[in-house]
Amino acid sequence: NAGVTQTPKFRILKIGQSMTLQCTQDMNHNYMYWYRQDPGMGLKLIYYSVGAGITDKGEVPNGYNVSRSTTEDFPLRLELAAPSQTSVYFCASSSSATEAFFGQGTRLTVV
Amino acid sequence: AQSVAQPEDQVNVAEGNPLTVKCTYSVSGNPYLFWYVQYPNRGLQFLLKYITGDNLVKGSYGFEAEFNKSQTSFHLKKPSALVSDSALYFCAVRDINDYKLSFGAGTTVTVRA
């Protein structure tokens, strides 16, 4: 049972490039989340989803897009990367009455 | 809109002394409440949760938390802190009628030997 898997673990992007952060879970959870954590800071919610085909914006959605075509996968797309998107990105999943399970994070640097 | 406040950026205690990390929340309905811990360069580890039932919740590594509805608080406690408890602690809330999960800004706990 792998839980929540994020790929890649590390990535360096040049300004203006695009990339997709992958997140998959094998716990059949309906709820999935993307957060970013800047150095020494808390978690800010980017996007979240209650199930396939349904997504909602969180606190800091600008510059990001998501899709949820299956229960298992919730990829996060960065378009036109900017230095302000340098951060650690965490994906999480949960069911209606459980805690959220987190992936190990993707450390992204935009130069 | 729901929110979580952790009023202390840092908490410093001596090993063996009680540890308390404060959390207050705001939701429209009834809350689900959670505590997580993060060690340097690691992901988030779940400590404990309040869903329903007893207001005093016991979790991993000797931690407990008390849900106080009138004060909208969910403070994390440990009777006797260890140096290994030094980490970043996050409180989180979700309204039972929603699925948005919001986190506080985090509290850095330092336990000195």
Coordinates of N, CA and C in Angstrom, one line a residue:
Chain A
N1 N 0.8 -1.2 0.0 CA 0.0 0.0 0.0 C 0.9 1.2 0.0
A2 N 0.9 2.0 -1.1 CA 1.9 3.1 -1.3 C 1.4 4.3 -0.6
G3 N 0.1 4.5 -0.5 CA -0.5 5.8 0.1 C -0.5 6.8 -1.0
V4 N 0.1 8.0 -0.7 CA 0.1 9.1 -1.7 C 1.5 9.2 -2.3
T5 N 1.6 9.2 -3.6 CA 2.9 9.2 -4.3 C 3.0 10.5 -5.1
Q6 N 4.0 11.2 -4.9 CA 4.3 12.4 -5.7 C 5.5 12.3 -6.5
T7 N 5.4 12.7 -7.8 CA 6.6 12.8 -8.6 C 6.7 14.0 -9.4
P8 N 7.8 14.6 -9.7 CA 9.1 14.2 -9.2 C 9.4 14.7 -7.7
K9 N 10.5 14.3 -7.1 CA 10.8 14.8 -5.8 C 11.5 16.1 -5.9
F10 N 12.2 16.3 -6.9 CA 13.0 17.6 -7.1 C 12.9 18.0 -8.5
R11 N 12.8 19.3 -8.8 CA 12.8 19.8 -10.1 C 13.3 21.3 -10.1
I12 N 14.1 21.6 -11.1 CA 14.5 22.9 -11.4 C 14.0 23.4 -12.7
L13 N 13.2 24.5 -12.7 CA 12.6 25.0 -13.9 C 13.2 26.3 -14.3
K14 N 13.2 26.6 -15.6 CA 13.6 28.0 -16.0 C 12.3 28.8 -16.0
I15 N 12.5 30.1 -15.8 CA 11.3 31.1 -15.9 C 10.6 30.9 -17.2
G16 N 9.3 30.8 -17.2 CA 8.5 30.6 -18.4 C 8.3 29.2 -18.8
Q17 N 9.0 28.2 -18.3 CA 8.7 26.8 -18.6 C 7.5 26.4 -17.9
S18 N 6.9 25.2 -18.4 CA 5.8 24.6 -17.7 C 6.1 23.2 -17.3
M19 N 5.3 22.7 -16.3 CA 5.5 21.4 -15.9 C 4.3 20.9 -15.2
T20 N 4.2 19.6 -15.0 CA 3.1 19.0 -14.3 C 3.7 18.2 -13.1
L21 N 3.1 18.5 -11.9 CA 3.5 17.7 -10.7 C 2.4 16.6 -10.6
Q22 N 2.9 15.3 -10.5 CA 2.0 14.2 -10.5 C 1.7 13.8 -9.0
C23 N 0.5 13.4 -8.8 CA 0.0 12.9 -7.5 C -1.0 11.8 -7.7
T24 N -0.7 10.6 -7.1 CA -1.6 9.5 -7.2 C -1.8 8.9 -5.8
Q25 N -3.0 8.4 -5.5 CA -3.2 7.7 -4.3 C -4.0 6.4 -4.5
D26 N -3.7 5.4 -3.7 CA -4.2 4.1 -3.9 C -5.2 3.7 -2.7
M27 N -5.7 4.7 -2.0 CA -6.6 4.5 -0.9 C -8.1 4.7 -1.2
N28 N -8.4 4.9 -2.4 CA -9.7 5.2 -2.9 C -10.4 6.4 -2.2
H29 N -9.6 7.4 -1.9 CA -10.1 8.6 -1.2 C -10.7 9.5 -2.2
N30 N -11.9 10.1 -1.8 CA -12.5 11.0 -2.7 C -11.9 12.4 -2.7
Y31 N -11.4 12.8 -1.5 CA -10.9 14.2 -1.4 C -9.4 14.2 -1.7
M32 N -9.0 15.2 -2.5 CA -7.5 15.4 -2.8 C -7.2 16.8 -2.7
Y33 N -6.0 17.1 -2.4 CA -5.6 18.5 -2.1 C -4.1 18.8 -2.6
W34 N -3.9 20.0 -3.0 CA -2.6 20.5 -3.3 C -2.3 21.7 -2.4
Y35 N -1.1 21.6 -1.8 CA -0.6 22.7 -0.9 C 0.8 23.1 -1.4
R36 N 1.1 24.4 -1.1 CA 2.5 24.8 -1.2 C 3.0 25.3 0.1
Q37 N 4.3 25.0 0.4 CA 4.9 25.5 1.6 C 6.2 26.2 1.3
D38 N 6.1 27.5 1.5 CA 7.3 28.3 1.3 C 8.2 28.2 2.5
P39 N 9.5 28.4 2.4 CA 10.5 28.2 3.5 C 10.1 28.9 4.8
G40 N 10.0 28.1 5.9 CA 9.7 28.6 7.2 C 8.2 29.0 7.3
M41 N 7.4 28.6 6.4 CA 6.0 29.1 6.4 C 5.0 27.9 6.5
G42 N 3.8 28.2 6.6 CA 2.7 27.2 6.7 C 2.3 26.7 5.4
L43 N 1.2 25.9 5.4 CA 0.7 25.3 4.1 C -0.4 26.2 3.6
K44 N -0.3 26.5 2.3 CA -1.3 27.3 1.6 C -2.0 26.4 0.6
L45 N -3.3 26.4 0.6 CA -4.1 25.5 -0.3 C -4.2 26.1 -1.7
I46 N -3.8 25.3 -2.7 CA -3.8 25.8 -4.0 C -5.1 25.4 -4.7
Y47 N -5.4 24.1 -4.8 CA -6.6 23.5 -5.3 C -7.0 22.3 -4.5
Y48 N -8.3 22.0 -4.6 CA -8.8 20.7 -4.0 C -9.9 20.1 -4.8
S49 N -10.2 18.9 -4.5 CA -11.2 18.1 -5.3 C -11.9 17.2 -4.4
V50 N -13.3 17.0 -4.7 CA -14.1 16.1 -4.0 C -14.3 14.8 -4.7
G51 N -13.9 14.8 -6.0 CA -14.0 13.6 -6.7 C -13.7 13.8 -8.2
A52 N -13.8 12.8 -9.0 CA -13.5 12.9 -10.4 C -14.4 14.0 -11.1
G53 N -13.8 14.9 -11.8 CA -14.5 15.9 -12.5 C -14.8 17.1 -11.7
I54 N -14.5 17.2 -10.4 CA -14.9 18.3 -9.6 C -13.7 18.9 -8.9
T55 N -13.4 20.1 -9.1 CA -12.2 20.8 -8.5 C -12.7 22.2 -8.0
D56 N -12.0 22.7 -7.0 CA -12.2 24.0 -6.4 C -10.9 24.7 -6.2
K57 N -11.0 26.1 -6.3 CA -9.8 26.9 -6.0 C -9.6 27.0 -4.5
G58 N -8.4 27.0 -4.1 CA -8.0 27.3 -2.7 C -7.6 28.8 -2.5
E59 N -6.7 29.0 -1.6 CA -6.3 30.4 -1.3 C -5.4 31.0 -2.4
V60 N -4.5 30.2 -3.1 CA -3.5 30.7 -4.0 C -3.5 30.0 -5.3
P61 N -4.6 30.0 -6.1 CA -4.7 29.2 -7.3 C -4.0 29.8 -8.5
N62 N -3.7 31.1 -8.5 CA -3.2 31.8 -9.7 C -1.8 31.2 -10.1
G63 N -1.8 30.9 -11.4 CA -0.6 30.3 -12.0 C -0.6 28.8 -12.0
Y64 N -1.7 28.2 -11.5 CA -1.8 26.8 -11.5 C -3.1 26.3 -12.1
N65 N -3.1 25.1 -12.5 CA -4.3 24.4 -13.0 C -4.3 23.0 -12.5
V66 N -5.5 22.4 -12.4 CA -5.6 21.0 -12.0 C -6.7 20.3 -12.8
S67 N -6.6 19.0 -12.8 CA -7.7 18.2 -13.4 C -7.8 17.0 -12.5
R68 N -9.0 16.4 -12.5 CA -9.3 15.2 -11.8 C -10.1 14.2 -12.6
S69 N -9.5 13.5 -13.5 CA -10.2 12.6 -14.4 C -10.4 11.2 -13.8
T70 N -9.7 10.9 -12.7 CA -9.9 9.6 -12.0 C -9.9 9.8 -10.5
T71 N -10.4 8.9 -9.8 CA -10.3 9.0 -8.3 C -8.8 9.0 -7.8
E72 N -7.9 8.3 -8.5 CA -6.6 8.1 -8.0 C -5.6 9.3 -8.3
D73 N -5.9 10.0 -9.4 CA -4.9 11.0 -9.8 C -5.3 12.4 -9.8
F74 N -4.4 13.3 -9.4 CA -4.7 14.7 -9.2 C -3.5 15.5 -9.6
P75 N -3.2 15.7 -10.9 CA -2.0 16.4 -11.3 C -2.2 17.9 -11.2
L76 N -1.1 18.6 -10.9 CA -1.0 20.0 -10.7 C -0.1 20.6 -11.9
R77 N -0.7 21.5 -12.6 CA 0.0 22.0 -13.8 C 0.5 23.4 -13.5
L78 N 1.7 23.7 -13.7 CA 2.3 25.1 -13.7 C 2.5 25.6 -15.1
E79 N 1.9 26.6 -15.4 CA 2.1 27.3 -16.7 C 2.9 28.5 -16.5
L80 N 3.9 28.7 -17.4 CA 4.8 29.9 -17.3 C 5.4 30.1 -15.9
A81 N 6.2 29.2 -15.5 CA 6.8 29.3 -14.2 C 7.5 30.6 -13.9
A82 N 7.3 31.0 -12.6 CA 7.8 32.3 -12.1 C 8.6 32.0 -10.9
P83 N 9.6 32.8 -10.5 CA 10.4 32.6 -9.3 C 9.5 32.5 -8.0
S84 N 8.4 33.2 -8.0 CA 7.5 33.2 -6.9 C 6.9 31.8 -6.7
Q85 N 7.0 30.9 -7.7 CA 6.4 29.6 -7.5 C 7.5 28.6 -7.0
T86 N 8.7 29.1 -6.6 CA 9.7 28.3 -5.9 C 9.1 27.9 -4.6
S87 N 9.0 26.6 -4.3 CA 8.3 26.2 -3.1 C 8.4 24.7 -3.0
V88 N 7.9 24.1 -1.9 CA 7.7 22.7 -1.7 C 6.2 22.5 -1.9
Y89 N 5.9 21.5 -2.8 CA 4.5 21.3 -3.0 C 4.1 19.9 -2.4
F90 N 3.0 19.9 -1.7 CA 2.5 18.7 -1.1 C 1.1 18.3 -1.6
C91 N 0.9 17.1 -1.9 CA -0.4 16.5 -2.3 C -0.9 15.7 -1.1
A92 N -2.2 15.7 -0.9 CA -2.8 15.0 0.2 C -4.1 14.4 -0.3
S93 N -4.6 13.3 0.4 CA -5.9 12.8 0.1 C -6.5 12.3 1.4
S94 N -7.9 12.3 1.4 CA -8.6 11.8 2.6 C -10.0 11.4 2.2
S95 N -10.6 10.7 3.1 CA -12.0 10.4 2.9 C -12.8 11.3 3.8
S96 N -14.1 11.1 3.9 CA -15.0 12.1 4.5 C -14.7 12.3 6.0
A97 N -14.3 11.2 6.7 CA -14.1 11.3 8.1 C -12.8 10.8 8.6
T98 N -11.8 10.9 7.7 CA -10.4 10.5 8.1 C -9.5 11.7 8.0
E99 N -8.3 11.6 8.6 CA -7.3 12.6 8.4 C -6.8 12.5 7.0
A100 N -6.1 13.6 6.6 CA -5.4 13.6 5.3 C -4.1 12.9 5.3
F101 N -3.8 12.2 4.3 CA -2.5 11.5 4.1 C -1.7 12.3 3.1
F102 N -0.5 12.6 3.5 CA 0.3 13.4 2.6 C 1.4 12.6 1.9
G103 N 1.7 13.1 0.7 CA 2.9 12.7 0.0 C 4.2 13.3 0.6
Q104 N 5.3 12.9 0.0 CA 6.6 13.3 0.6 C 7.0 14.7 0.0
G105 N 6.3 15.2 -0.9 CA 6.5 16.6 -1.4 C 7.4 16.6 -2.7
T106 N 7.2 17.7 -3.4 CA 8.1 18.0 -4.6 C 8.7 19.4 -4.3
R107 N 10.0 19.4 -4.3 CA 10.8 20.6 -4.1 C 11.1 21.2 -5.5
L108 N 10.4 22.4 -5.7 CA 10.5 23.0 -7.0 C 11.3 24.3 -6.9
T109 N 12.3 24.5 -7.8 CA 13.0 25.8 -7.8 C 12.9 26.4 -9.2
V110 N 12.5 27.6 -9.3 CA 12.3 28.3 -10.6 C 13.4 29.4 -10.7
V111 N 14.3 29.2 -11.7 CA 15.4 30.1 -11.8 C 15.4 30.9 -13.2
Chain B
A1 N -16.1 32.0 5.9 CA -14.8 31.3 5.5 C -14.2 30.7 6.7
Q2 N -13.7 29.5 6.6 CA -13.0 28.8 7.7 C -11.6 29.3 7.8
S3 N -11.1 29.2 9.1 CA -9.7 29.6 9.3 C -9.2 28.9 10.6
V4 N -7.8 28.9 10.7 CA -7.1 28.4 11.8 C -6.1 29.4 12.3
A5 N -6.0 29.6 13.6 CA -5.0 30.5 14.1 C -4.1 29.7 15.1
Q6 N -2.8 29.8 14.9 CA -1.9 29.4 15.9 C -1.1 30.6 16.4
P7 N -1.5 31.1 17.5 CA -1.0 32.4 17.9 C 0.5 32.5 18.2
E8 N 1.1 31.4 18.5 CA 2.5 31.4 18.8 C 3.4 30.9 17.7
D9 N 4.3 31.7 17.2 CA 5.2 31.2 16.1 C 6.2 30.2 16.7
Q10 N 6.6 30.4 18.0 CA 7.6 29.5 18.6 C 7.2 29.2 20.0
V11 N 7.5 28.0 20.4 CA 7.3 27.5 21.8 C 8.6 26.9 22.2
N12 N 9.1 27.3 23.4 CA 10.4 26.8 23.9 C 10.1 26.2 25.3
V13 N 10.5 25.0 25.5 CA 10.3 24.3 26.8 C 11.5 23.5 27.1
A14 N 11.7 23.2 28.4 CA 12.8 22.3 28.8 C 12.3 20.9 28.8
E15 N 13.2 20.0 28.5 CA 12.9 18.6 28.5 C 12.3 18.2 29.8
G16 N 11.2 17.4 29.8 CA 10.6 17.0 31.0 C 9.4 17.9 31.4
N17 N 9.4 19.1 30.9 CA 8.3 20.0 31.3 C 7.1 19.8 30.3
P18 N 5.9 20.2 30.8 CA 4.7 20.1 29.9 C 4.9 21.0 28.7
L19 N 4.3 20.5 27.6 CA 4.3 21.2 26.3 C 2.9 21.5 25.9
T20 N 2.6 22.8 25.5 CA 1.3 23.1 25.0 C 1.5 24.0 23.7
V21 N 0.7 23.6 22.7 CA 0.7 24.3 21.4 C -0.7 24.7 21.2
K22 N -1.0 26.0 21.0 CA -2.3 26.5 21.0 C -2.9 26.6 19.5
C23 N -4.2 26.4 19.5 CA -4.9 26.4 18.2 C -6.3 26.9 18.4
T24 N -6.8 27.9 17.7 CA -8.2 28.2 17.6 C -8.6 28.2 16.2
Y25 N -9.9 28.0 16.0 CA -10.5 27.8 14.6 C -11.8 28.5 14.4
S26 N -12.1 28.7 13.2 CA -13.4 29.3 12.8 C -14.0 28.5 11.7
V27 N -15.2 27.9 11.8 CA -15.9 27.3 10.8 C -17.4 27.6 10.9
S28 N -18.1 27.4 9.8 CA -19.6 27.8 9.8 C -20.4 26.8 10.6
G29 N -20.0 25.5 10.4 CA -20.8 24.4 11.1 C -19.9 23.8 12.2
N30 N -20.0 22.5 12.3 CA -19.2 21.8 13.3 C -17.8 21.4 12.7
P31 N -16.8 21.3 13.5 CA -15.5 21.1 12.9 C -15.0 19.6 13.0
Y32 N -14.1 19.3 12.1 CA -13.2 18.2 12.2 C -11.8 18.9 12.4
L33 N -11.1 18.4 13.5 CA -9.8 19.1 13.8 C -8.7 18.1 13.8
F34 N -7.5 18.6 13.4 CA -6.4 17.7 13.2 C -5.1 18.4 13.7
W35 N -4.2 17.6 14.2 CA -2.8 18.0 14.4 C -1.8 17.2 13.6
Y36 N -0.8 17.9 13.0 CA 0.2 17.3 12.3 C 1.6 17.8 12.8
V37 N 2.6 17.0 12.6 CA 4.0 17.4 12.9 C 4.8 17.2 11.6
Q38 N 5.8 18.2 11.5 CA 6.7 18.1 10.4 C 8.1 18.3 10.9
Y39 N 9.0 17.3 10.6 CA 10.4 17.4 10.9 C 11.1 17.9 9.7
P40 N 12.3 18.5 9.9 CA 13.0 19.2 8.8 C 13.1 18.4 7.6
N41 N 12.8 19.0 6.4 CA 12.9 18.4 5.1 C 12.1 17.1 5.0
R42 N 11.0 17.0 5.7 CA 10.1 15.8 5.7 C 8.7 16.2 5.4
G43 N 7.9 15.3 5.1 CA 6.4 15.5 4.9 C 5.7 15.7 6.2
L44 N 4.4 15.7 6.2 CA 3.6 15.9 7.4 C 3.2 14.6 7.9
Q45 N 3.3 14.4 9.2 CA 2.9 13.2 9.9 C 1.7 13.5 10.8
F46 N 0.7 12.7 10.7 CA -0.5 12.9 11.5 C -0.3 12.5 12.9
L47 N -0.8 13.3 13.8 CA -0.7 13.1 15.3 C -2.0 12.6 15.9
L48 N -3.1 13.4 15.7 CA -4.4 13.1 16.3 C -5.5 13.9 15.6
K49 N -6.7 13.5 15.9 CA -7.9 14.1 15.3 C -9.0 14.1 16.3
Y50 N -9.9 15.2 16.1 CA -11.2 15.2 16.8 C -12.2 15.1 15.6
I51 N -13.1 14.1 15.7 CA -14.2 13.9 14.8 C -15.5 14.1 15.5
T52 N -15.6 13.3 16.5 CA -16.8 13.4 17.4 C -16.5 12.6 18.7
G53 N -17.4 12.8 19.7 CA -17.2 12.0 20.9 C -16.4 12.8 22.0
D54 N -15.6 12.1 22.7 CA -14.9 12.7 23.8 C -14.1 13.9 23.4
N55 N -14.1 14.9 24.2 CA -13.4 16.2 23.9 C -11.9 16.0 24.0
L56 N -11.5 15.1 24.9 CA -10.1 14.8 25.1 C -9.7 13.7 24.1
V57 N -8.7 14.0 23.2 CA -8.3 13.1 22.2 C -6.9 12.7 22.5
K58 N -6.6 11.4 22.4 CA -5.2 10.9 22.6 C -4.6 10.5 21.3
G59 N -3.4 10.8 21.0 CA -2.8 10.5 19.7 C -1.4 9.8 19.9
S60 N -0.6 10.0 18.8 CA 0.7 9.3 18.8 C 1.7 10.0 19.7
Y61 N 2.7 9.3 20.1 CA 3.9 9.8 20.8 C 3.6 10.5 22.1
G62 N 2.5 10.1 22.7 CA 2.1 10.7 24.0 C 1.4 12.0 23.9
F63 N 1.0 12.5 22.7 CA 0.3 13.8 22.6 C -1.2 13.6 22.8
E64 N -1.8 14.7 23.3 CA -3.2 14.7 23.4 C -3.7 16.1 23.1
A65 N -5.0 16.2 22.8 CA -5.6 17.6 22.6 C -7.0 17.6 23.1
E66 N -7.4 18.8 23.5 CA -8.7 18.9 24.1 C -9.5 19.9 23.2
F67 N -10.7 19.4 22.7 CA -11.6 20.2 21.9 C -12.5 21.0 22.9
N68 N -12.5 22.3 22.7 CA -13.4 23.2 23.5 C -14.2 24.0 22.5
K69 N -15.5 23.6 22.5 CA -16.4 24.2 21.5 C -16.7 25.6 21.8
S70 N -16.9 25.9 23.1 CA -17.2 27.3 23.5 C -16.1 28.3 23.2
Q71 N -14.9 27.8 23.4 CA -13.7 28.7 23.1 C -13.2 28.4 21.7
T72 N -13.8 27.6 20.9 CA -13.3 27.2 19.5 C -11.8 27.0 19.5
S73 N -11.4 26.1 20.5 CA -10.0 25.8 20.6 C -9.7 24.3 20.5
F74 N -8.5 24.0 20.1 CA -8.1 22.6 20.1 C -6.6 22.6 20.3
H75 N -6.2 22.8 21.6 CA -4.8 22.9 22.0 C -4.1 21.5 22.1
L76 N -2.9 21.5 21.6 CA -2.1 20.2 21.7 C -1.3 20.2 22.9
K77 N -1.2 19.1 23.6 CA -0.5 19.0 24.9 C 0.3 17.7 25.0
K78 N 1.4 17.8 25.7 CA 2.2 16.6 26.1 C 2.7 16.8 27.5
P79 N 2.4 15.9 28.4 CA 2.8 16.1 29.8 C 4.3 16.3 30.1
S80 N 5.1 15.6 29.3 CA 6.5 15.7 29.5 C 7.2 15.7 28.2
A81 N 7.8 16.8 27.8 CA 8.3 17.0 26.5 C 9.7 16.3 26.4
L82 N 10.0 15.8 25.2 CA 11.3 15.2 24.8 C 12.1 16.1 23.8
V83 N 13.4 16.0 23.8 CA 14.1 16.8 22.8 C 13.7 16.4 21.4
S84 N 13.3 15.1 21.2 CA 12.9 14.6 19.9 C 11.6 15.2 19.5
D85 N 10.9 15.9 20.4 CA 9.6 16.5 20.0 C 9.8 17.8 19.3
S86 N 11.0 18.3 19.2 CA 11.4 19.5 18.5 C 11.0 19.4 17.1
A87 N 10.1 20.2 16.6 CA 9.6 20.1 15.2 C 8.6 21.3 14.9
L88 N 8.0 21.2 13.8 CA 7.0 22.2 13.4 C 5.7 21.5 13.5
Y89 N 4.7 22.2 14.2 CA 3.4 21.6 14.4 C 2.3 22.4 13.8
F90 N 1.4 21.7 13.1 CA 0.3 22.3 12.4 C -1.0 21.9 12.9
C91 N -1.9 22.8 13.1 CA -3.3 22.5 13.4 C -4.1 22.7 12.1
A92 N -5.1 21.9 11.9 CA -5.9 22.0 10.7 C -7.4 21.8 11.0
V93 N -8.3 22.3 10.2 CA -9.7 22.3 10.4 C -10.5 22.0 9.1
R94 N -11.6 21.2 9.2 CA -12.5 21.1 8.1 C -13.9 21.1 8.6
D95 N -14.7 21.8 8.0 CA -16.2 21.8 8.4 C -16.7 20.5 8.0
I96 N -17.6 19.9 8.9 CA -18.1 18.5 8.6 C -19.0 18.5 7.3
N97 N -19.5 19.7 6.9 CA -20.4 19.8 5.7 C -19.6 20.2 4.5
D98 N -18.3 20.2 4.6 CA -17.5 20.7 3.4 C -16.2 19.7 3.4
Y99 N -15.4 20.0 2.4 CA -14.2 19.2 2.3 C -12.9 20.0 2.2
K100 N -13.1 21.3 2.3 CA -11.9 22.1 2.2 C -11.1 22.0 3.5
L101 N -9.8 21.7 3.5 CA -9.0 21.5 4.7 C -8.0 22.6 4.8
S102 N -8.1 23.4 5.9 CA -7.3 24.6 6.1 C -6.3 24.4 7.2
F103 N -5.1 24.9 7.0 CA -4.1 24.7 8.0 C -3.7 26.1 8.7
G104 N -3.3 26.0 9.9 CA -2.7 27.2 10.5 C -1.3 27.4 10.0
A105 N -0.7 28.5 10.5 CA 0.7 28.9 10.0 C 1.8 28.1 10.6
G106 N 1.5 27.3 11.6 CA 2.5 26.4 12.2 C 3.1 27.1 13.4
T107 N 3.6 26.2 14.4 CA 4.3 26.6 15.6 C 5.6 25.8 15.7
T108 N 6.7 26.4 15.8 CA 7.9 25.7 15.9 C 8.2 25.4 17.4
V109 N 8.3 24.2 17.7 CA 8.6 23.8 19.1 C 10.0 23.4 19.2
T110 N 10.7 24.0 20.2 CA 12.1 23.6 20.6 C 12.1 23.2 22.0
V111 N 12.6 21.9 22.2 CA 12.7 21.4 23.5 C 14.2 21.3 23.8
R112 N 14.6 22.0 24.9 CA 16.1 22.0 25.2 C 16.4 21.0 26.3
A113 N 17.5 20.4 26.1 CA 17.9 19.3 27.1 C 18.3 19.9 28.5

